[in-house]
PDB file of C-alpha atoms in Angstrom:
ATOM      1  CA  MET U   1      24.405 -11.912 -18.590  1.00 72.00           C
ATOM      2  CA  VAL U   2      21.403 -13.344 -17.550  1.00 90.00           C
ATOM      3  CA  ASP U   3      20.494 -16.519 -18.861  1.00 94.00           C
ATOM      4  CA  TRP U   4      16.506 -17.032 -20.444  1.00 97.00           C
ATOM      5  CA  THR U   5      14.897 -20.174 -21.131  1.00 97.00           C
ATOM      6  CA  ASP U   6      13.093 -20.414 -24.527  1.00 97.00           C
ATOM      7  CA  THR U   7      10.001 -21.550 -21.875  1.00 98.00           C
ATOM      8  CA  GLU U   8      10.742 -17.894 -20.040  1.00 98.00           C
ATOM      9  CA  LYS U   9      10.837 -15.791 -22.929  1.00 98.00           C
ATOM     10  CA  SER U  10       7.777 -16.484 -24.177  1.00 98.00           C
ATOM     11  CA  THR U  11       5.914 -16.182 -20.690  1.00 98.00           C
ATOM     12  CA  ILE U  12       6.879 -12.512 -20.369  1.00 98.00           C
ATOM     13  CA  SER U  13       5.956 -12.120 -24.192  1.00 98.00           C
ATOM     14  CA  ALA U  14       3.030 -13.581 -23.370  1.00 97.00           C
ATOM     15  CA  VAL U  15       1.817 -11.767 -20.411  1.00 98.00           C
ATOM     16  CA  TRP U  16       2.978  -8.624 -21.105  1.00 97.00           C
ATOM     17  CA  GLY U  17       0.635  -8.740 -24.265  1.00 97.00           C
ATOM     18  CA  LYS U  18      -1.955  -9.231 -22.196  1.00 97.00           C
ATOM     19  CA  VAL U  19      -1.509  -6.329 -20.704  1.00 96.00           C
ATOM     20  CA  ASP U  20      -2.482  -2.579 -21.183  1.00 96.00           C
ATOM     21  CA  ILE U  21      -0.177   0.198 -20.218  1.00 94.00           C
ATOM     22  CA  ASN U  22      -2.711   2.648 -20.256  1.00 96.00           C
ATOM     23  CA  GLU U  23      -4.678   0.296 -18.125  1.00 97.00           C
ATOM     24  CA  VAL U  24      -1.692  -0.904 -15.205  1.00 97.00           C
ATOM     25  CA  GLY U  25       0.776   1.767 -15.611  1.00 97.00           C
ATOM     26  CA  PRO U  26      -2.039   4.159 -13.377  1.00 97.00           C
ATOM     27  CA  LEU U  27      -2.696   1.284 -11.242  1.00 98.00           C
ATOM     28  CA  ALA U  28       0.379   0.398 -10.612  1.00 98.00           C
ATOM     29  CA  LEU U  29       2.197   4.223  -9.736  1.00 98.00           C
ATOM     30  CA  GLY U  30      -1.276   5.180  -8.218  1.00 98.00           C
ATOM     31  CA  ARG U  31      -0.788   1.988  -5.838  1.00 98.00           C
ATOM     32  CA  VAL U  32       3.055   2.626  -4.936  1.00 98.00           C
ATOM     33  CA  LEU U  33       1.694   6.266  -3.837  1.00 97.00           C
ATOM     34  CA  ILE U  34      -0.746   4.608  -1.120  1.00 97.00           C
ATOM     35  CA  VAL U  35       1.132   1.513  -0.317  1.00 97.00           C
ATOM     36  CA  TYR U  36       4.185   3.876  -0.082  1.00 95.00           C
ATOM     37  CA  PRO U  37       3.089   7.070   1.153  1.00 94.00           C
ATOM     38  CA  TRP U  38       6.856   8.420   0.797  1.00 92.00           C
ATOM     39  CA  THR U  39       7.628   7.803  -2.731  1.00 93.00           C
ATOM     40  CA  GLN U  40       5.135  10.951  -2.878  1.00 94.00           C
ATOM     41  CA  ARG U  41       8.269  12.563  -1.960  1.00 90.00           C
ATOM     42  CA  TYR U  42       9.258  12.453  -5.772  1.00 91.00           C
ATOM     43  CA  PHE U  43       5.945  13.955  -7.468  1.00 93.00           C
ATOM     44  CA  GLY U  44       5.761  17.437  -5.300  1.00 92.00           C
ATOM     45  CA  SER U  45       4.351  18.703  -8.509  1.00 95.00           C
ATOM     46  CA  PHE U  46       1.483  16.088  -9.207  1.00 96.00           C
ATOM     47  CA  GLY U  47      -1.199  17.667  -7.267  1.00 96.00           C
ATOM     48  CA  ASP U  48      -3.201  16.333  -5.063  1.00 96.00           C
ATOM     49  CA  VAL U  49      -2.576  13.207  -3.314  1.00 96.00           C
ATOM     50  CA  SER U  50      -3.812  13.545  -0.250  1.00 94.00           C
ATOM     51  CA  THR U  51      -5.753  10.720  -0.469  1.00 96.00           C
ATOM     52  CA  PRO U  52      -6.037   7.498  -1.900  1.00 97.00           C
ATOM     53  CA  ALA U  53      -8.905   9.153  -4.054  1.00 97.00           C
ATOM     54  CA  ALA U  54      -6.790  11.808  -5.105  1.00 97.00           C
ATOM     55  CA  ILE U  55      -4.431   9.944  -6.386  1.00 97.00           C
ATOM     56  CA  MET U  56      -6.283   7.166  -8.302  1.00 97.00           C
ATOM     57  CA  GLY U  57      -8.315   9.982  -9.841  1.00 97.00           C
ATOM     58  CA  ASN U  58      -5.024  12.803 -10.623  1.00 97.00           C
ATOM     59  CA  PRO U  59      -4.390  12.401 -13.735  1.00 97.00           C
ATOM     60  CA  LYS U  60      -0.427  13.369 -13.472  1.00 97.00           C
ATOM     61  CA  VAL U  61      -0.496  10.253 -11.476  1.00 97.00           C
ATOM     62  CA  ALA U  62      -1.980   8.651 -14.370  1.00 97.00           C
ATOM     63  CA  ALA U  63      -0.073   9.870 -17.144  1.00 97.00           C
ATOM     64  CA  HIS U  64       3.436   9.136 -15.451  1.00 96.00           C
ATOM     65  CA  GLY U  65       2.640   5.627 -14.537  1.00 97.00           C
ATOM     66  CA  LYS U  66       1.530   5.032 -18.623  1.00 97.00           C
ATOM     67  CA  VAL U  67       5.335   6.405 -18.928  1.00 96.00           C
ATOM     68  CA  VAL U  68       7.135   4.012 -16.485  1.00 93.00           C
ATOM     69  CA  CYS U  69       5.103   1.062 -17.629  1.00 92.00           C
ATOM     70  CA  GLY U  70       5.723   2.229 -21.316  1.00 92.00           C
ATOM     71  CA  ALA U  71       9.116   1.709 -20.479  1.00 94.00           C
ATOM     72  CA  LEU U  72       8.776  -2.345 -19.540  1.00 96.00           C
ATOM     73  CA  ASP U  73       7.751  -2.220 -23.392  1.00 95.00           C
ATOM     74  CA  LYS U  74      11.661  -1.617 -24.086  1.00 95.00           C
ATOM     75  CA  ALA U  75      12.653  -4.320 -21.647  1.00 97.00           C
ATOM     76  CA  VAL U  76      10.285  -7.166 -22.966  1.00 97.00           C
ATOM     77  CA  LYS U  77      11.733  -6.403 -26.308  1.00 96.00           C
ATOM     78  CA  ASN U  78      15.212  -6.710 -25.921  1.00 96.00           C
ATOM     79  CA  MET U  79      15.207  -9.736 -22.854  1.00 97.00           C
ATOM     80  CA  GLY U  80      18.730 -10.733 -23.741  1.00 95.00           C
ATOM     81  CA  ASN U  81      20.153  -7.148 -23.327  1.00 96.00           C
ATOM     82  CA  ILE U  82      18.309  -5.256 -20.377  1.00 97.00           C
ATOM     83  CA  LEU U  83      21.310  -3.944 -18.937  1.00 97.00           C
ATOM     84  CA  ALA U  84      21.824  -1.772 -22.208  1.00 97.00           C
ATOM     85  CA  THR U  85      18.646  -1.482 -23.032  1.00 97.00           C
ATOM     86  CA  TYR U  86      18.492   0.763 -19.285  1.00 97.00           C
ATOM     87  CA  LYS U  87      21.807   2.510 -19.004  1.00 98.00           C
ATOM     88  CA  SER U  88      20.540   5.718 -19.675  1.00 97.00           C
ATOM     89  CA  LEU U  89      17.647   5.659 -17.616  1.00 97.00           C
ATOM     90  CA  SER U  90      19.686   4.336 -14.750  1.00 97.00           C
ATOM     91  CA  GLU U  91      21.607   7.369 -15.605  1.00 97.00           C
ATOM     92  CA  THR U  92      18.524   9.667 -15.380  1.00 96.00           C
ATOM     93  CA  HIS U  93      17.183   8.259 -12.116  1.00 95.00           C
ATOM     94  CA  ALA U  94      20.487   8.438 -10.130  1.00 93.00           C
ATOM     95  CA  ASN U  95      22.171  11.815 -11.234  1.00 93.00           C
ATOM     96  CA  LYS U  96      19.082  14.105 -12.740  1.00 94.00           C
ATOM     97  CA  LEU U  97      16.353  12.380 -10.680  1.00 92.00           C
ATOM     98  CA  PHE U  98      18.176  11.319  -7.608  1.00 90.00           C
ATOM     99  CA  VAL U  99      15.545   8.710  -7.193  1.00 93.00           C
ATOM    100  CA  ASP U 100      16.465   6.104  -4.176  1.00 91.00           C
ATOM    101  CA  PRO U 101      17.013   2.598  -6.184  1.00 93.00           C
ATOM    102  CA  GLU U 102      14.990   1.016  -3.351  1.00 93.00           C
ATOM    103  CA  ASN U 103      11.749   2.387  -5.163  1.00 93.00           C
ATOM    104  CA  PHE U 104      12.202  -0.177  -8.652  1.00 95.00           C
ATOM    105  CA  ARG U 105      11.696  -2.789  -6.006  1.00 96.00           C
ATOM    106  CA  VAL U 106       9.072  -1.563  -4.337  1.00 96.00           C
ATOM    107  CA  LEU U 107       7.719  -0.381  -7.421  1.00 97.00           C
ATOM    108  CA  ALA U 108       8.146  -3.977  -8.916  1.00 98.00           C
ATOM    109  CA  ASP U 109       6.303  -5.840  -6.035  1.00 98.00           C
ATOM    110  CA  VAL U 110       4.048  -3.733  -6.017  1.00 98.00           C
ATOM    111  CA  LEU U 111       3.635  -4.485 -10.231  1.00 98.00           C
ATOM    112  CA  THR U 112       3.418  -8.050  -9.384  1.00 98.00           C
ATOM    113  CA  ILE U 113       0.406  -7.707  -7.725  1.00 98.00           C
ATOM    114  CA  VAL U 114      -1.270  -5.902  -9.607  1.00 98.00           C
ATOM    115  CA  VAL U 115      -0.654  -8.096 -12.661  1.00 98.00           C
ATOM    116  CA  ALA U 116      -1.709 -10.565 -10.572  1.00 98.00           C
ATOM    117  CA  ALA U 117      -5.251  -9.340  -9.533  1.00 98.00           C
ATOM    118  CA  LYS U 118      -5.550  -8.593 -13.601  1.00 97.00           C
ATOM    119  CA  PHE U 119      -4.657 -13.019 -14.492  1.00 98.00           C
ATOM    120  CA  GLY U 120      -5.914 -14.008 -11.465  1.00 98.00           C
ATOM    121  CA  ALA U 121      -5.722 -17.894 -11.176  1.00 97.00           C
ATOM    122  CA  SER U 122      -3.837 -18.004 -14.327  1.00 98.00           C
ATOM    123  CA  PHE U 123      -0.995 -16.237 -12.540  1.00 98.00           C
ATOM    124  CA  THR U 124       0.544 -19.909 -12.253  1.00 98.00           C
ATOM    125  CA  PRO U 125       3.071 -19.873  -9.487  1.00 98.00           C
ATOM    126  CA  GLU U 126       5.460 -20.643 -12.431  1.00 98.00           C
ATOM    127  CA  ILE U 127       4.376 -17.716 -14.432  1.00 98.00           C
ATOM    128  CA  GLN U 128       5.193 -16.348 -10.916  1.00 98.00           C
ATOM    129  CA  ALA U 129       8.812 -16.729 -10.035  1.00 98.00           C
ATOM    130  CA  THR U 130       9.760 -15.725 -13.825  1.00 98.00           C
ATOM    131  CA  TRP U 131       7.620 -12.563 -13.745  1.00 98.00           C
ATOM    132  CA  GLN U 132       9.864 -11.502 -10.496  1.00 98.00           C
ATOM    133  CA  LYS U 133      12.993 -12.710 -12.701  1.00 98.00           C
ATOM    134  CA  PHE U 134      11.717 -10.443 -14.987  1.00 98.00           C
ATOM    135  CA  MET U 135      11.722  -8.063 -12.366  1.00 98.00           C
ATOM    136  CA  LYS U 136      14.841  -8.353 -10.325  1.00 98.00           C
ATOM    137  CA  VAL U 137      16.499  -8.108 -14.154  1.00 98.00           C
ATOM    138  CA  VAL U 138      15.036  -5.255 -14.857  1.00 98.00           C
ATOM    139  CA  VAL U 139      15.251  -3.450 -10.982  1.00 98.00           C
ATOM    140  CA  ALA U 140      19.196  -4.343 -10.962  1.00 97.00           C
ATOM    141  CA  ALA U 141      19.589  -2.947 -14.688  1.00 98.00           C
ATOM    142  CA  MET U 142      17.771  -0.290 -13.842  1.00 97.00           C
ATOM    143  CA  GLY U 143      19.925   0.460 -10.096  1.00 96.00           C
ATOM    144  CA  SER U 144      23.166  -0.364 -12.025  1.00 96.00           C
ATOM    145  CA  ARG U 145      24.225   3.490 -12.862  1.00 96.00           C
ATOM    146  CA  TYR U 146      23.886   4.245  -9.288  1.00 94.00           C
ATOM    147  CA  PHE U 147      27.957   5.305  -8.030  1.00 91.00           C
TER     148      PHE U 147
ATOM    149  CA  MET A   1       5.283   2.351  10.501  1.00 81.00           C
ATOM    150  CA  SER A   2       2.716   1.219  13.767  1.00 92.00           C
ATOM    151  CA  LEU A   3      -0.910   0.346  12.911  1.00 97.00           C
ATOM    152  CA  THR A   4      -3.338   3.163  13.201  1.00 98.00           C
ATOM    153  CA  ALA A   5      -6.740   2.665  14.505  1.00 98.00           C
ATOM    154  CA  LYS A   6      -7.313   2.719  10.610  1.00 98.00           C
ATOM    155  CA  ASP A   7      -5.441   0.388  10.007  1.00 98.00           C
ATOM    156  CA  LYS A   8      -7.152  -2.334  12.966  1.00 98.00           C
ATOM    157  CA  LYS A   9     -10.547  -1.721  11.668  1.00 98.00           C
ATOM    158  CA  MET A  10      -9.962  -2.063   7.499  1.00 98.00           C
ATOM    159  CA  VAL A  11      -7.107  -5.722   8.403  1.00 98.00           C
ATOM    160  CA  LYS A  12     -10.305  -6.960  10.333  1.00 98.00           C
ATOM    161  CA  ALA A  13     -13.251  -5.857   8.012  1.00 98.00           C
ATOM    162  CA  PHE A  14     -10.961  -7.333   5.486  1.00 98.00           C
ATOM    163  CA  TRP A  15     -10.504 -10.696   7.001  1.00 98.00           C
ATOM    164  CA  ALA A  16     -13.803 -10.971   7.961  1.00 98.00           C
ATOM    165  CA  LYS A  17     -14.014 -11.275   4.272  1.00 98.00           C
ATOM    166  CA  VAL A  18     -11.159 -13.925   3.252  1.00 98.00           C
ATOM    167  CA  SER A  19     -10.937 -15.681   6.333  1.00 97.00           C
ATOM    168  CA  GLY A  20     -13.776 -18.409   5.127  1.00 97.00           C
ATOM    169  CA  LYS A  21     -11.055 -19.236   2.335  1.00 98.00           C
ATOM    170  CA  ALA A  22      -7.662 -19.380   4.571  1.00 98.00           C
ATOM    171  CA  GLU A  23      -7.240 -22.660   3.851  1.00 98.00           C
ATOM    172  CA  ASP A  24      -6.859 -21.974   0.096  1.00 98.00           C
ATOM    173  CA  ILE A  25      -4.743 -18.859   1.100  1.00 98.00           C
ATOM    174  CA  GLY A  26      -2.793 -20.368   3.069  1.00 98.00           C
ATOM    175  CA  CYS A  27      -2.172 -23.112   0.733  1.00 98.00           C
ATOM    176  CA  ASP A  28      -1.486 -21.073  -2.216  1.00 98.00           C
ATOM    177  CA  ALA A  29       0.884 -18.109  -0.634  1.00 98.00           C
ATOM    178  CA  LEU A  30       3.275 -21.493   0.508  1.00 98.00           C
ATOM    179  CA  SER A  31       3.107 -23.281  -2.744  1.00 98.00           C
ATOM    180  CA  ARG A  32       4.216 -20.171  -4.753  1.00 98.00           C
ATOM    181  CA  MET A  33       7.198 -19.193  -1.839  1.00 98.00           C
ATOM    182  CA  LEU A  34       8.743 -22.675  -2.248  1.00 97.00           C
ATOM    183  CA  VAL A  35       8.733 -22.130  -6.422  1.00 97.00           C
ATOM    184  CA  VAL A  36       9.242 -18.276  -6.767  1.00 97.00           C
ATOM    185  CA  TYR A  37      12.455 -17.943  -3.494  1.00 96.00           C
ATOM    186  CA  PRO A  38      13.550 -21.931  -4.187  1.00 93.00           C
ATOM    187  CA  GLN A  39      15.639 -21.239  -1.426  1.00 93.00           C
ATOM    188  CA  THR A  40      12.573 -21.323   1.074  1.00 94.00           C
ATOM    189  CA  LYS A  41      12.276 -25.133   0.829  1.00 94.00           C
ATOM    190  CA  THR A  42      15.359 -24.925   2.646  1.00 90.00           C
ATOM    191  CA  TYR A  43      13.193 -25.057   5.942  1.00 92.00           C
ATOM    192  CA  PHE A  44      11.242 -28.245   4.039  1.00 94.00           C
ATOM    193  CA  SER A  45      14.074 -30.867   3.653  1.00 91.00           C
ATOM    194  CA  HIS A  46      11.666 -33.147   5.242  1.00 93.00           C
ATOM    195  CA  TRP A  47       8.989 -33.282   3.428  1.00 95.00           C
ATOM    196  CA  LYS A  48       8.242 -35.927   0.557  1.00 94.00           C
ATOM    197  CA  ASP A  49       6.246 -33.116  -1.492  1.00 97.00           C
ATOM    198  CA  LEU A  50       7.045 -29.718  -2.042  1.00 96.00           C
ATOM    199  CA  SER A  51       4.852 -29.165  -5.556  1.00 97.00           C
ATOM    200  CA  PRO A  52       2.302 -26.397  -5.349  1.00 97.00           C
ATOM    201  CA  GLY A  53      -0.960 -27.384  -3.601  1.00 97.00           C
ATOM    202  CA  SER A  54       0.718 -31.023  -1.943  1.00 97.00           C
ATOM    203  CA  ALA A  55      -0.422 -32.209   1.132  1.00 97.00           C
ATOM    204  CA  PRO A  56       2.038 -31.237   3.175  1.00 97.00           C
ATOM    205  CA  VAL A  57       1.684 -27.865   1.875  1.00 98.00           C
ATOM    206  CA  ARG A  58      -1.840 -27.511   2.643  1.00 98.00           C
ATOM    207  CA  LYS A  59      -1.660 -28.706   5.956  1.00 98.00           C
ATOM    208  CA  HIS A  60       1.057 -26.475   6.442  1.00 98.00           C
ATOM    209  CA  GLY A  61      -0.589 -23.919   4.816  1.00 98.00           C
ATOM    210  CA  GLY A  62      -3.573 -24.334   6.951  1.00 98.00           C
ATOM    211  CA  THR A  63      -1.274 -24.272  10.256  1.00 98.00           C
ATOM    212  CA  ILE A  64       0.059 -20.333   8.804  1.00 98.00           C
ATOM    213  CA  MET A  65      -2.898 -18.933   7.946  1.00 98.00           C
ATOM    214  CA  GLY A  66      -4.432 -20.022  12.201  1.00 98.00           C
ATOM    215  CA  GLY A  67      -0.849 -17.905  13.054  1.00 98.00           C
ATOM    216  CA  ILE A  68      -2.302 -15.017  11.248  1.00 98.00           C
ATOM    217  CA  SER A  69      -5.480 -15.406  12.661  1.00 98.00           C
ATOM    218  CA  LEU A  70      -4.092 -15.022  16.122  1.00 98.00           C
ATOM    219  CA  ALA A  71      -2.857 -12.083  14.782  1.00 98.00           C
ATOM    220  CA  VAL A  72      -5.942 -10.702  13.712  1.00 98.00           C
ATOM    221  CA  ALA A  73      -8.029 -11.387  16.989  1.00 98.00           C
ATOM    222  CA  SER A  74      -4.578  -9.765  19.229  1.00 98.00           C
ATOM    223  CA  ILE A  75      -4.381  -7.037  16.781  1.00 98.00           C
ATOM    224  CA  ASP A  76      -4.361  -4.558  20.123  1.00 97.00           C
ATOM    225  CA  ASP A  77      -0.805  -6.402  20.989  1.00 97.00           C
ATOM    226  CA  ILE A  78       0.366  -8.763  18.208  1.00 98.00           C
ATOM    227  CA  SER A  79       3.294  -8.921  20.361  1.00 97.00           C
ATOM    228  CA  ALA A  80       1.812 -10.358  23.648  1.00 97.00           C
ATOM    229  CA  GLY A  81      -0.576 -12.703  21.304  1.00 97.00           C
ATOM    230  CA  LEU A  82       2.119 -14.160  19.191  1.00 97.00           C
ATOM    231  CA  LEU A  83       4.800 -14.966  22.806  1.00 97.00           C
ATOM    232  CA  SER A  84       4.856 -18.216  21.719  1.00 96.00           C
ATOM    233  CA  LEU A  85       4.826 -18.660  18.486  1.00 97.00           C
ATOM    234  CA  SER A  86       7.765 -16.079  18.750  1.00 95.00           C
ATOM    235  CA  GLU A  87       9.154 -18.770  21.266  1.00 96.00           C
ATOM    236  CA  LEU A  88       8.767 -21.592  18.412  1.00 96.00           C
ATOM    237  CA  HIS A  89      10.181 -19.598  16.053  1.00 94.00           C
ATOM    238  CA  ALA A  90      13.537 -18.447  17.976  1.00 92.00           C
ATOM    239  CA  PHE A  91      14.330 -21.627  20.015  1.00 92.00           C
ATOM    240  CA  GLN A  92      13.034 -24.616  17.710  1.00 93.00           C
ATOM    241  CA  LEU A  93      12.926 -23.760  13.873  1.00 93.00           C
ATOM    242  CA  ARG A  94      14.809 -20.345  13.848  1.00 90.00           C
ATOM    243  CA  ILE A  95      13.648 -19.593  10.417  1.00 92.00           C
ATOM    244  CA  ASP A  96      15.932 -16.433   9.211  1.00 91.00           C
ATOM    245  CA  PRO A  97      13.718 -13.510  10.037  1.00 93.00           C
ATOM    246  CA  ALA A  98      13.826 -12.492   6.342  1.00 92.00           C
ATOM    247  CA  ASN A  99      11.217 -14.975   5.249  1.00 94.00           C
ATOM    248  CA  PHE A 100       9.050 -13.285   7.195  1.00 97.00           C
ATOM    249  CA  LYS A 101       9.078 -10.672   3.913  1.00 97.00           C
ATOM    250  CA  ILE A 102       9.217 -13.470   1.914  1.00 97.00           C
ATOM    251  CA  LEU A 103       6.294 -14.904   2.592  1.00 98.00           C
ATOM    252  CA  SER A 104       4.276 -11.437   3.632  1.00 98.00           C
ATOM    253  CA  HIS A 105       4.589 -11.233  -0.426  1.00 98.00           C
ATOM    254  CA  ASN A 106       3.495 -13.930  -1.396  1.00 98.00           C
ATOM    255  CA  ILE A 107       0.068 -13.610   1.122  1.00 98.00           C
ATOM    256  CA  LEU A 108      -0.790 -10.379  -0.396  1.00 98.00           C
ATOM    257  CA  VAL A 109       0.008 -12.220  -4.211  1.00 98.00           C
ATOM    258  CA  VAL A 110      -2.688 -14.013  -3.064  1.00 98.00           C
ATOM    259  CA  LEU A 111      -5.101 -11.993  -2.167  1.00 98.00           C
ATOM    260  CA  ALA A 112      -4.912  -9.819  -4.734  1.00 98.00           C
ATOM    261  CA  VAL A 113      -5.191 -13.171  -7.124  1.00 98.00           C
ATOM    262  CA  LEU A 114      -8.803 -14.637  -5.255  1.00 98.00           C
ATOM    263  CA  PHE A 115      -9.949 -11.136  -3.777  1.00 98.00           C
ATOM    264  CA  PRO A 116      -8.968  -8.684  -6.769  1.00 98.00           C
ATOM    265  CA  ASN A 117     -11.708  -6.229  -6.315  1.00 97.00           C
ATOM    266  CA  ASP A 118     -11.975  -6.165  -2.257  1.00 98.00           C
ATOM    267  CA  PHE A 119      -7.779  -6.141  -2.212  1.00 98.00           C
ATOM    268  CA  ASN A 120      -7.794  -2.837  -3.322  1.00 98.00           C
ATOM    269  CA  PRO A 121      -5.204  -0.070  -2.497  1.00 98.00           C
ATOM    270  CA  GLU A 122      -6.482   0.875   1.032  1.00 98.00           C
ATOM    271  CA  ALA A 123      -7.228  -2.646   2.145  1.00 98.00           C
ATOM    272  CA  HIS A 124      -3.209  -3.294   0.679  1.00 98.00           C
ATOM    273  CA  VAL A 125      -1.484  -1.251   2.920  1.00 98.00           C
ATOM    274  CA  ALA A 126      -3.740  -1.965   5.942  1.00 98.00           C
ATOM    275  CA  MET A 127      -2.378  -5.600   5.201  1.00 98.00           C
ATOM    276  CA  ASP A 128       0.916  -4.945   4.520  1.00 98.00           C
ATOM    277  CA  LYS A 129       1.398  -2.965   7.777  1.00 98.00           C
ATOM    278  CA  PHE A 130       0.341  -5.682   8.932  1.00 98.00           C
ATOM    279  CA  LEU A 131       2.158  -8.279   8.202  1.00 98.00           C
ATOM    280  CA  ALA A 132       5.121  -6.779   8.638  1.00 98.00           C
ATOM    281  CA  ALA A 133       3.576  -6.417  12.378  1.00 98.00           C
ATOM    282  CA  VAL A 134       2.698  -9.651  12.202  1.00 98.00           C
ATOM    283  CA  GLY A 135       6.638 -10.446  11.120  1.00 98.00           C
ATOM    284  CA  ARG A 136       8.272  -7.930  13.519  1.00 97.00           C
ATOM    285  CA  ALA A 137       5.998  -9.555  16.193  1.00 97.00           C
ATOM    286  CA  LEU A 138       7.380 -13.146  15.534  1.00 96.00           C
ATOM    287  CA  SER A 139      11.230 -11.814  15.753  1.00 95.00           C
ATOM    288  CA  GLU A 140      10.659 -10.631  18.934  1.00 93.00           C
ATOM    289  CA  LYS A 141      12.642 -13.690  21.128  1.00 93.00           C
ATOM    290  CA  TYR A 142      15.175 -14.130  18.799  1.00 93.00           C
ATOM    291  CA  ARG A 143      18.071 -12.455  20.185  1.00 92.00           C
TER     292      ARG A 143
END
């Protein structure tokens, strides 16, 4: 099980409290599809993802970005039990969606960069460390049901 | 995943915008790496002060950015341009190449922090590819 100090818990709550899922979700998912274009393989039904402009303007990408970011909310609210919280999401990604778990690492990195852009210098090294620890736990939980 | 003409153009243009702050970028990226990835501190046991923004961190951040600048100038043949740096890393420093990815990630985070508008998705992909190419060039002489 993961140990969180009180400081780490309040840091994650504070950062997440300032994140607008409806803004950050679409930005993060769009950026993943642009920076790592092979990830587009999972979104054949999303329509035009042929250029960065098309991706950032695509309503299905935006909607799905909100879904993905929305799921992070569950982790923030259940920091003591992220593994259990994501058990069925992990199973779905493994057995129904067939998503390579490497993509969770990729999304975590891009989300960190989007959050950094939003917060600027107030995203201090210490806050980055706590945020990345949180991302690491979420990524591990999402990969936990892949056999 | 080699650099296309478009990537090189983007990297040169973006670097021209940000290189004025190269030392700050290097200092902040190194500071973050040492805090967020504490295992990287093992390479700096000879420094008195590893805290963010300390004098040795700032100085070394500047040195690293000098290497990045050289890579930008050598973008048409990064391996050739970074040959002696590669030998330095391979035979003297012997830094595990996995750490190049770690530092690259922190450079990208700092670019996002300092240049949130210029560091758009197109600049991000070009810089990510460029830093990966730099890491590969630095690893060339390892074995």
